[in-house]
Amino acid sequence: MNQGQELFYHFFMERTANDKKEDARNLLEECFAMQDAGSFDRNYFDTVLPHLLALVKPEALADVKEAVNHFASKLSL
């Protein structure tokens, strides 16, 4: 995991519902592996985003959406 991935991992896990932590860990590991392989693109992001957001505590949803939208703005179409 690179530094940016590690920062996002901790940010996301702090905002993940307690009963969804294992699912979040698995999904983030998949996302990071795809990033490392160079296959994480806008299409994949659009597919995985609803799954990620479903794992977030309701009170943290706005913070997470802001962070992922910032990241998404840097992805190629």
Tab-separated table of N, CA, C and O in Angstrom:
chain	number	residue	atom	x	y	z
A	1	MET	N	0.854	-1.174	0.000
A	1	MET	CA	0.000	0.000	0.000
A	1	MET	C	0.901	1.238	0.000
A	1	MET	O	1.781	1.358	0.841
A	2	ASN	N	0.657	2.131	-0.946
A	2	ASN	CA	1.451	3.352	-0.945
A	2	ASN	C	0.886	4.349	0.069
A	2	ASN	O	-0.158	4.116	0.680
A	3	GLN	N	1.558	5.467	0.243
A	3	GLN	CA	1.176	6.423	1.285
A	3	GLN	C	-0.238	6.972	1.071
A	3	GLN	O	-1.019	7.076	2.013
A	4	GLY	N	-0.578	7.310	-0.155
A	4	GLY	CA	-1.917	7.829	-0.442
A	4	GLY	C	-2.993	6.795	-0.164
A	4	GLY	O	-4.048	7.110	0.389
A	5	GLN	N	-2.730	5.571	-0.559
A	5	GLN	CA	-3.675	4.482	-0.299
A	5	GLN	C	-3.843	4.266	1.197
A	5	GLN	O	-4.953	4.058	1.676
A	6	GLU	N	-2.734	4.314	1.922
A	6	GLU	CA	-2.793	4.116	3.368
A	6	GLU	C	-3.604	5.217	4.042
A	6	GLU	O	-4.427	4.953	4.930
A	7	LEU	N	-3.413	6.451	3.609
A	7	LEU	CA	-4.190	7.567	4.170
A	7	LEU	C	-5.679	7.381	3.908
A	7	LEU	O	-6.507	7.559	4.798
A	8	PHE	N	-6.022	7.009	2.660
A	8	PHE	CA	-7.431	6.801	2.344
A	8	PHE	C	-7.990	5.604	3.104
A	8	PHE	O	-9.125	5.646	3.587
A	9	TYR	N	-7.195	4.548	3.217
A	9	TYR	CA	-7.623	3.362	3.945
A	9	TYR	C	-8.045	3.731	5.369
A	9	TYR	O	-9.135	3.364	5.816
A	10	HIS	N	-7.193	4.457	6.076
A	10	HIS	CA	-7.506	4.827	7.460
A	10	HIS	C	-8.691	5.793	7.526
A	10	HIS	O	-9.562	5.654	8.397
A	11	PHE	N	-8.725	6.745	6.604
A	11	PHE	CA	-9.854	7.680	6.526
A	11	PHE	C	-11.163	6.905	6.347
A	11	PHE	O	-12.139	7.119	7.054
A	12	PHE	N	-11.163	5.976	5.397
A	12	PHE	CA	-12.377	5.223	5.086
A	12	PHE	C	-12.765	4.288	6.226
A	12	PHE	O	-13.944	4.221	6.604
A	13	MET	N	-11.801	3.583	6.781
A	13	MET	CA	-12.112	2.615	7.830
A	13	MET	C	-12.658	3.292	9.086
A	13	MET	O	-13.524	2.727	9.765
A	14	GLU	N	-12.198	4.495	9.376
A	14	GLU	CA	-12.730	5.237	10.525
A	14	GLU	C	-14.197	5.604	10.323
A	14	GLU	O	-14.919	5.822	11.289
A	15	ARG	N	-14.623	5.664	9.094
A	15	ARG	CA	-15.983	6.086	8.768
A	15	ARG	C	-16.875	4.926	8.331
A	15	ARG	O	-18.008	5.116	7.939
A	16	THR	N	-16.344	3.716	8.423
A	16	THR	CA	-17.085	2.516	8.038
A	16	THR	C	-17.867	1.984	9.234
A	16	THR	O	-17.371	1.978	10.361
A	17	ALA	N	-19.075	1.531	8.963
A	17	ALA	CA	-19.896	0.924	10.012
A	17	ALA	C	-19.156	-0.284	10.591
A	17	ALA	O	-18.497	-1.030	9.851
A	18	ASN	N	-19.260	-0.466	11.888
A	18	ASN	CA	-18.507	-1.531	12.574
A	18	ASN	C	-18.768	-2.911	11.989
A	18	ASN	O	-17.850	-3.715	11.870
A	19	ASP	N	-19.997	-3.191	11.620
A	19	ASP	CA	-20.318	-4.518	11.090
A	19	ASP	C	-19.955	-4.669	9.611
A	19	ASP	O	-20.165	-5.721	9.021
A	20	LYS	N	-19.374	-3.645	9.015
A	20	LYS	CA	-19.007	-3.670	7.590
A	20	LYS	C	-17.500	-3.565	7.372
A	20	LYS	O	-17.037	-3.474	6.242
A	21	LYS	N	-16.724	-3.582	8.446
A	21	LYS	CA	-15.273	-3.363	8.346
A	21	LYS	C	-14.585	-4.410	7.471
A	21	LYS	O	-13.723	-4.067	6.663
A	22	GLU	N	-14.930	-5.671	7.609
A	22	GLU	CA	-14.278	-6.710	6.804
A	22	GLU	C	-14.595	-6.519	5.322
A	22	GLU	O	-13.703	-6.637	4.471
A	23	ASP	N	-15.847	-6.205	5.004
A	23	ASP	CA	-16.215	-5.946	3.610
A	23	ASP	C	-15.441	-4.749	3.063
A	23	ASP	O	-14.971	-4.772	1.927
A	24	ALA	N	-15.301	-3.713	3.877
A	24	ALA	CA	-14.569	-2.517	3.458
A	24	ALA	C	-13.107	-2.845	3.207
A	24	ALA	O	-12.534	-2.437	2.189
A	25	ARG	N	-12.506	-3.585	4.090
A	25	ARG	CA	-11.106	-3.963	3.941
A	25	ARG	C	-10.891	-4.726	2.637
A	25	ARG	O	-9.973	-4.431	1.867
A	26	ASN	N	-11.762	-5.689	2.366
A	26	ASN	CA	-11.638	-6.492	1.153
A	26	ASN	C	-11.811	-5.641	-0.110
A	26	ASN	O	-11.057	-5.786	-1.076
A	27	LEU	N	-12.789	-4.771	-0.101
A	27	LEU	CA	-13.052	-3.940	-1.267
A	27	LEU	C	-11.920	-2.940	-1.501
A	27	LEU	O	-11.490	-2.730	-2.637
A	28	LEU	N	-11.419	-2.343	-0.435
A	28	LEU	CA	-10.301	-1.410	-0.588
A	28	LEU	C	-9.047	-2.122	-1.086
A	28	LEU	O	-8.322	-1.585	-1.933
A	29	GLU	N	-8.799	-3.321	-0.594
A	29	GLU	CA	-7.640	-4.079	-1.073
A	29	GLU	C	-7.759	-4.359	-2.569
A	29	GLU	O	-6.779	-4.269	-3.303
A	30	GLU	N	-8.963	-4.676	-3.011
A	30	GLU	CA	-9.197	-4.902	-4.440
A	30	GLU	C	-8.944	-3.617	-5.234
A	30	GLU	O	-8.272	-3.641	-6.273
A	31	CYS	N	-9.451	-2.506	-4.740
A	31	CYS	CA	-9.256	-1.215	-5.411
A	31	CYS	C	-7.771	-0.861	-5.486
A	31	CYS	O	-7.284	-0.440	-6.543
A	32	PHE	N	-7.054	-1.043	-4.402
A	32	PHE	CA	-5.640	-0.699	-4.375
A	32	PHE	C	-4.843	-1.610	-5.310
A	32	PHE	O	-3.909	-1.156	-5.977
A	33	ALA	N	-5.197	-2.885	-5.371
A	33	ALA	CA	-4.516	-3.808	-6.276
A	33	ALA	C	-4.731	-3.382	-7.726
A	33	ALA	O	-3.802	-3.428	-8.547
A	34	MET	N	-5.934	-2.941	-8.038
A	34	MET	CA	-6.227	-2.480	-9.401
A	34	MET	C	-5.464	-1.195	-9.703
A	34	MET	O	-4.975	-1.009	-10.823
A	35	GLN	N	-5.367	-0.304	-8.727
A	35	GLN	CA	-4.579	0.915	-8.919
A	35	GLN	C	-3.122	0.549	-9.203
A	35	GLN	O	-2.514	1.092	-10.129
A	36	ASP	N	-2.576	-0.355	-8.417
A	36	ASP	CA	-1.180	-0.759	-8.575
A	36	ASP	C	-0.941	-1.408	-9.940
A	36	ASP	O	0.129	-1.254	-10.522
A	37	ALA	N	-1.951	-2.106	-10.441
A	37	ALA	CA	-1.836	-2.776	-11.741
A	37	ALA	C	-2.119	-1.830	-12.902
A	37	ALA	O	-1.943	-2.204	-14.060
A	38	GLY	N	-2.603	-0.635	-12.592
A	38	GLY	CA	-2.918	0.331	-13.640
A	38	GLY	C	-4.263	0.110	-14.301
A	38	GLY	O	-4.547	0.676	-15.354
A	39	SER	N	-5.107	-0.694	-13.689
A	39	SER	CA	-6.412	-0.990	-14.294
A	39	SER	C	-7.576	-0.328	-13.560
A	39	SER	O	-8.730	-0.598	-13.868
A	40	PHE	N	-7.284	0.545	-12.618
A	40	PHE	CA	-8.333	1.277	-11.891
A	40	PHE	C	-8.677	2.507	-12.731
A	40	PHE	O	-7.901	3.436	-12.835
A	41	ASP	N	-9.845	2.474	-13.356
A	41	ASP	CA	-10.255	3.579	-14.217
A	41	ASP	C	-11.625	4.096	-13.802
A	41	ASP	O	-12.217	3.635	-12.825
A	42	ARG	N	-12.115	5.062	-14.538
A	42	ARG	CA	-13.400	5.690	-14.212
A	42	ARG	C	-14.548	4.685	-14.247
A	42	ARG	O	-15.445	4.725	-13.419
A	43	ASN	N	-14.522	3.776	-15.202
A	43	ASN	CA	-15.592	2.769	-15.295
A	43	ASN	C	-15.625	1.885	-14.050
A	43	ASN	O	-16.687	1.614	-13.496
A	44	TYR	N	-14.448	1.435	-13.624
A	44	TYR	CA	-14.399	0.611	-12.412
A	44	TYR	C	-14.844	1.427	-11.201
A	44	TYR	O	-15.608	0.946	-10.370
A	45	PHE	N	-14.367	2.656	-11.123
A	45	PHE	CA	-14.742	3.531	-10.009
A	45	PHE	C	-16.258	3.683	-9.921
A	45	PHE	O	-16.840	3.554	-8.846
A	46	ASP	N	-16.892	3.936	-11.070
A	46	ASP	CA	-18.348	4.100	-11.086
A	46	ASP	C	-19.075	2.825	-10.663
A	46	ASP	O	-20.159	2.888	-10.083
A	47	THR	N	-18.465	1.685	-10.921
A	47	THR	CA	-19.053	0.401	-10.530
A	47	THR	C	-18.904	0.140	-9.039
A	47	THR	O	-19.827	-0.347	-8.385
A	48	VAL	N	-17.743	0.471	-8.495
A	48	VAL	CA	-17.440	0.133	-7.105
A	48	VAL	C	-17.975	1.175	-6.112
A	48	VAL	O	-18.227	0.852	-4.942
A	49	LEU	N	-18.159	2.401	-6.565
A	49	LEU	CA	-18.569	3.479	-5.655
A	49	LEU	C	-19.826	3.164	-4.845
A	49	LEU	O	-19.827	3.350	-3.624
A	50	PRO	N	-20.909	2.689	-5.450
A	50	PRO	CA	-22.097	2.385	-4.621
A	50	PRO	C	-21.820	1.358	-3.531
A	50	PRO	O	-22.370	1.445	-2.435
A	51	HIS	N	-20.948	0.399	-3.822
A	51	HIS	CA	-20.603	-0.625	-2.829
A	51	HIS	C	-19.810	-0.016	-1.670
A	51	HIS	O	-20.038	-0.356	-0.511
A	52	LEU	N	-18.889	0.884	-2.009
A	52	LEU	CA	-18.118	1.565	-0.966
A	52	LEU	C	-19.019	2.417	-0.083
A	52	LEU	O	-18.933	2.372	1.142
A	53	LEU	N	-19.874	3.201	-0.714
A	53	LEU	CA	-20.733	4.108	0.057
A	53	LEU	C	-21.714	3.358	0.950
A	53	LEU	O	-22.081	3.853	2.022
A	54	ALA	N	-22.100	2.164	0.545
A	54	ALA	CA	-23.025	1.364	1.358
A	54	ALA	C	-22.388	0.897	2.661
A	54	ALA	O	-23.099	0.504	3.592
A	55	LEU	N	-21.079	0.976	2.765
A	55	LEU	CA	-20.366	0.511	3.953
A	55	LEU	C	-20.142	1.615	4.983
A	55	LEU	O	-19.744	1.349	6.108
A	56	VAL	N	-20.423	2.838	4.605
A	56	VAL	CA	-20.100	4.011	5.419
A	56	VAL	C	-21.202	4.293	6.445
A	56	VAL	O	-22.393	4.130	6.160
A	57	LYS	N	-20.772	4.753	7.614
A	57	LYS	CA	-21.732	5.202	8.632
A	57	LYS	C	-22.540	6.363	8.051
A	57	LYS	O	-21.969	7.237	7.392
A	58	PRO	N	-23.840	6.402	8.307
A	58	PRO	CA	-24.669	7.476	7.738
A	58	PRO	C	-24.155	8.880	8.058
A	58	PRO	O	-24.166	9.761	7.200
A	59	GLU	N	-23.659	9.072	9.267
A	59	GLU	CA	-23.197	10.405	9.667
A	59	GLU	C	-21.886	10.803	8.985
A	59	GLU	O	-21.493	11.970	9.016
A	60	ALA	N	-21.210	9.857	8.359
A	60	ALA	CA	-19.936	10.143	7.692
A	60	ALA	C	-20.063	10.162	6.173
A	60	ALA	O	-19.087	10.421	5.478
A	61	LEU	N	-21.243	9.936	5.669
A	61	LEU	CA	-21.441	9.804	4.233
A	61	LEU	C	-21.024	11.053	3.458
A	61	LEU	O	-20.356	10.952	2.426
A	62	ALA	N	-21.350	12.223	3.939
A	62	ALA	CA	-20.999	13.462	3.232
A	62	ALA	C	-19.479	13.623	3.132
A	62	ALA	O	-18.961	13.987	2.066
A	63	ASP	N	-18.759	13.330	4.210
A	63	ASP	CA	-17.295	13.428	4.197
A	63	ASP	C	-16.681	12.461	3.188
A	63	ASP	O	-15.779	12.816	2.440
A	64	VAL	N	-17.174	11.248	3.175
A	64	VAL	CA	-16.634	10.238	2.266
A	64	VAL	C	-16.960	10.598	0.818
A	64	VAL	O	-16.107	10.491	-0.062
A	65	LYS	N	-18.184	11.039	0.566
A	65	LYS	CA	-18.548	11.435	-0.802
A	65	LYS	C	-17.643	12.563	-1.297
A	65	LYS	O	-17.213	12.555	-2.451
A	66	GLU	N	-17.365	13.518	-0.450
A	66	GLU	CA	-16.485	14.624	-0.832
A	66	GLU	C	-15.092	14.107	-1.189
A	66	GLU	O	-14.510	14.512	-2.202
A	67	ALA	N	-14.566	13.207	-0.385
A	67	ALA	CA	-13.230	12.662	-0.637
A	67	ALA	C	-13.194	11.850	-1.929
A	67	ALA	O	-12.275	12.005	-2.736
A	68	VAL	N	-14.176	11.003	-2.149
A	68	VAL	CA	-14.154	10.173	-3.356
A	68	VAL	C	-14.436	11.002	-4.603
A	68	VAL	O	-13.895	10.714	-5.668
A	69	ASN	N	-15.243	12.038	-4.491
A	69	ASN	CA	-15.481	12.904	-5.646
A	69	ASN	C	-14.222	13.668	-6.023
A	69	ASN	O	-13.947	13.874	-7.208
A	70	HIS	N	-13.439	14.056	-5.035
A	70	HIS	CA	-12.161	14.708	-5.311
A	70	HIS	C	-11.238	13.743	-6.056
A	70	HIS	O	-10.610	14.105	-7.054
A	71	PHE	N	-11.185	12.515	-5.597
A	71	PHE	CA	-10.367	11.499	-6.262
A	71	PHE	C	-10.883	11.233	-7.672
A	71	PHE	O	-10.102	11.150	-8.624
A	72	ALA	N	-12.189	11.125	-7.816
A	72	ALA	CA	-12.784	10.806	-9.128
A	72	ALA	C	-12.492	11.879	-10.160
A	72	ALA	O	-12.363	11.584	-11.353
A	73	SER	N	-12.364	13.104	-9.727
A	73	SER	CA	-12.103	14.190	-10.662
A	73	SER	C	-10.736	14.040	-11.338
A	73	SER	O	-10.494	14.633	-12.382
A	74	LYS	N	-9.877	13.210	-10.772
A	74	LYS	CA	-8.537	12.999	-11.324
A	74	LYS	C	-8.454	11.750	-12.189
A	74	LYS	O	-7.406	11.476	-12.780
A	75	LEU	N	-9.543	10.986	-12.271
A	75	LEU	CA	-9.536	9.764	-13.075
A	75	LEU	C	-9.827	10.074	-14.535
A	75	LEU	O	-10.627	10.961	-14.838
A	76	SER	N	-9.220	9.309	-15.407
A	76	SER	CA	-9.524	9.477	-16.826
A	76	SER	C	-10.805	8.720	-17.154
A	76	SER	O	-11.146	7.745	-16.511
A	77	LEU	N	-11.486	9.190	-18.161
A	77	LEU	CA	-12.764	8.577	-18.552
A	77	LEU	C	-12.546	7.295	-19.250
A	77	LEU	O	-12.077	6.732	-19.917
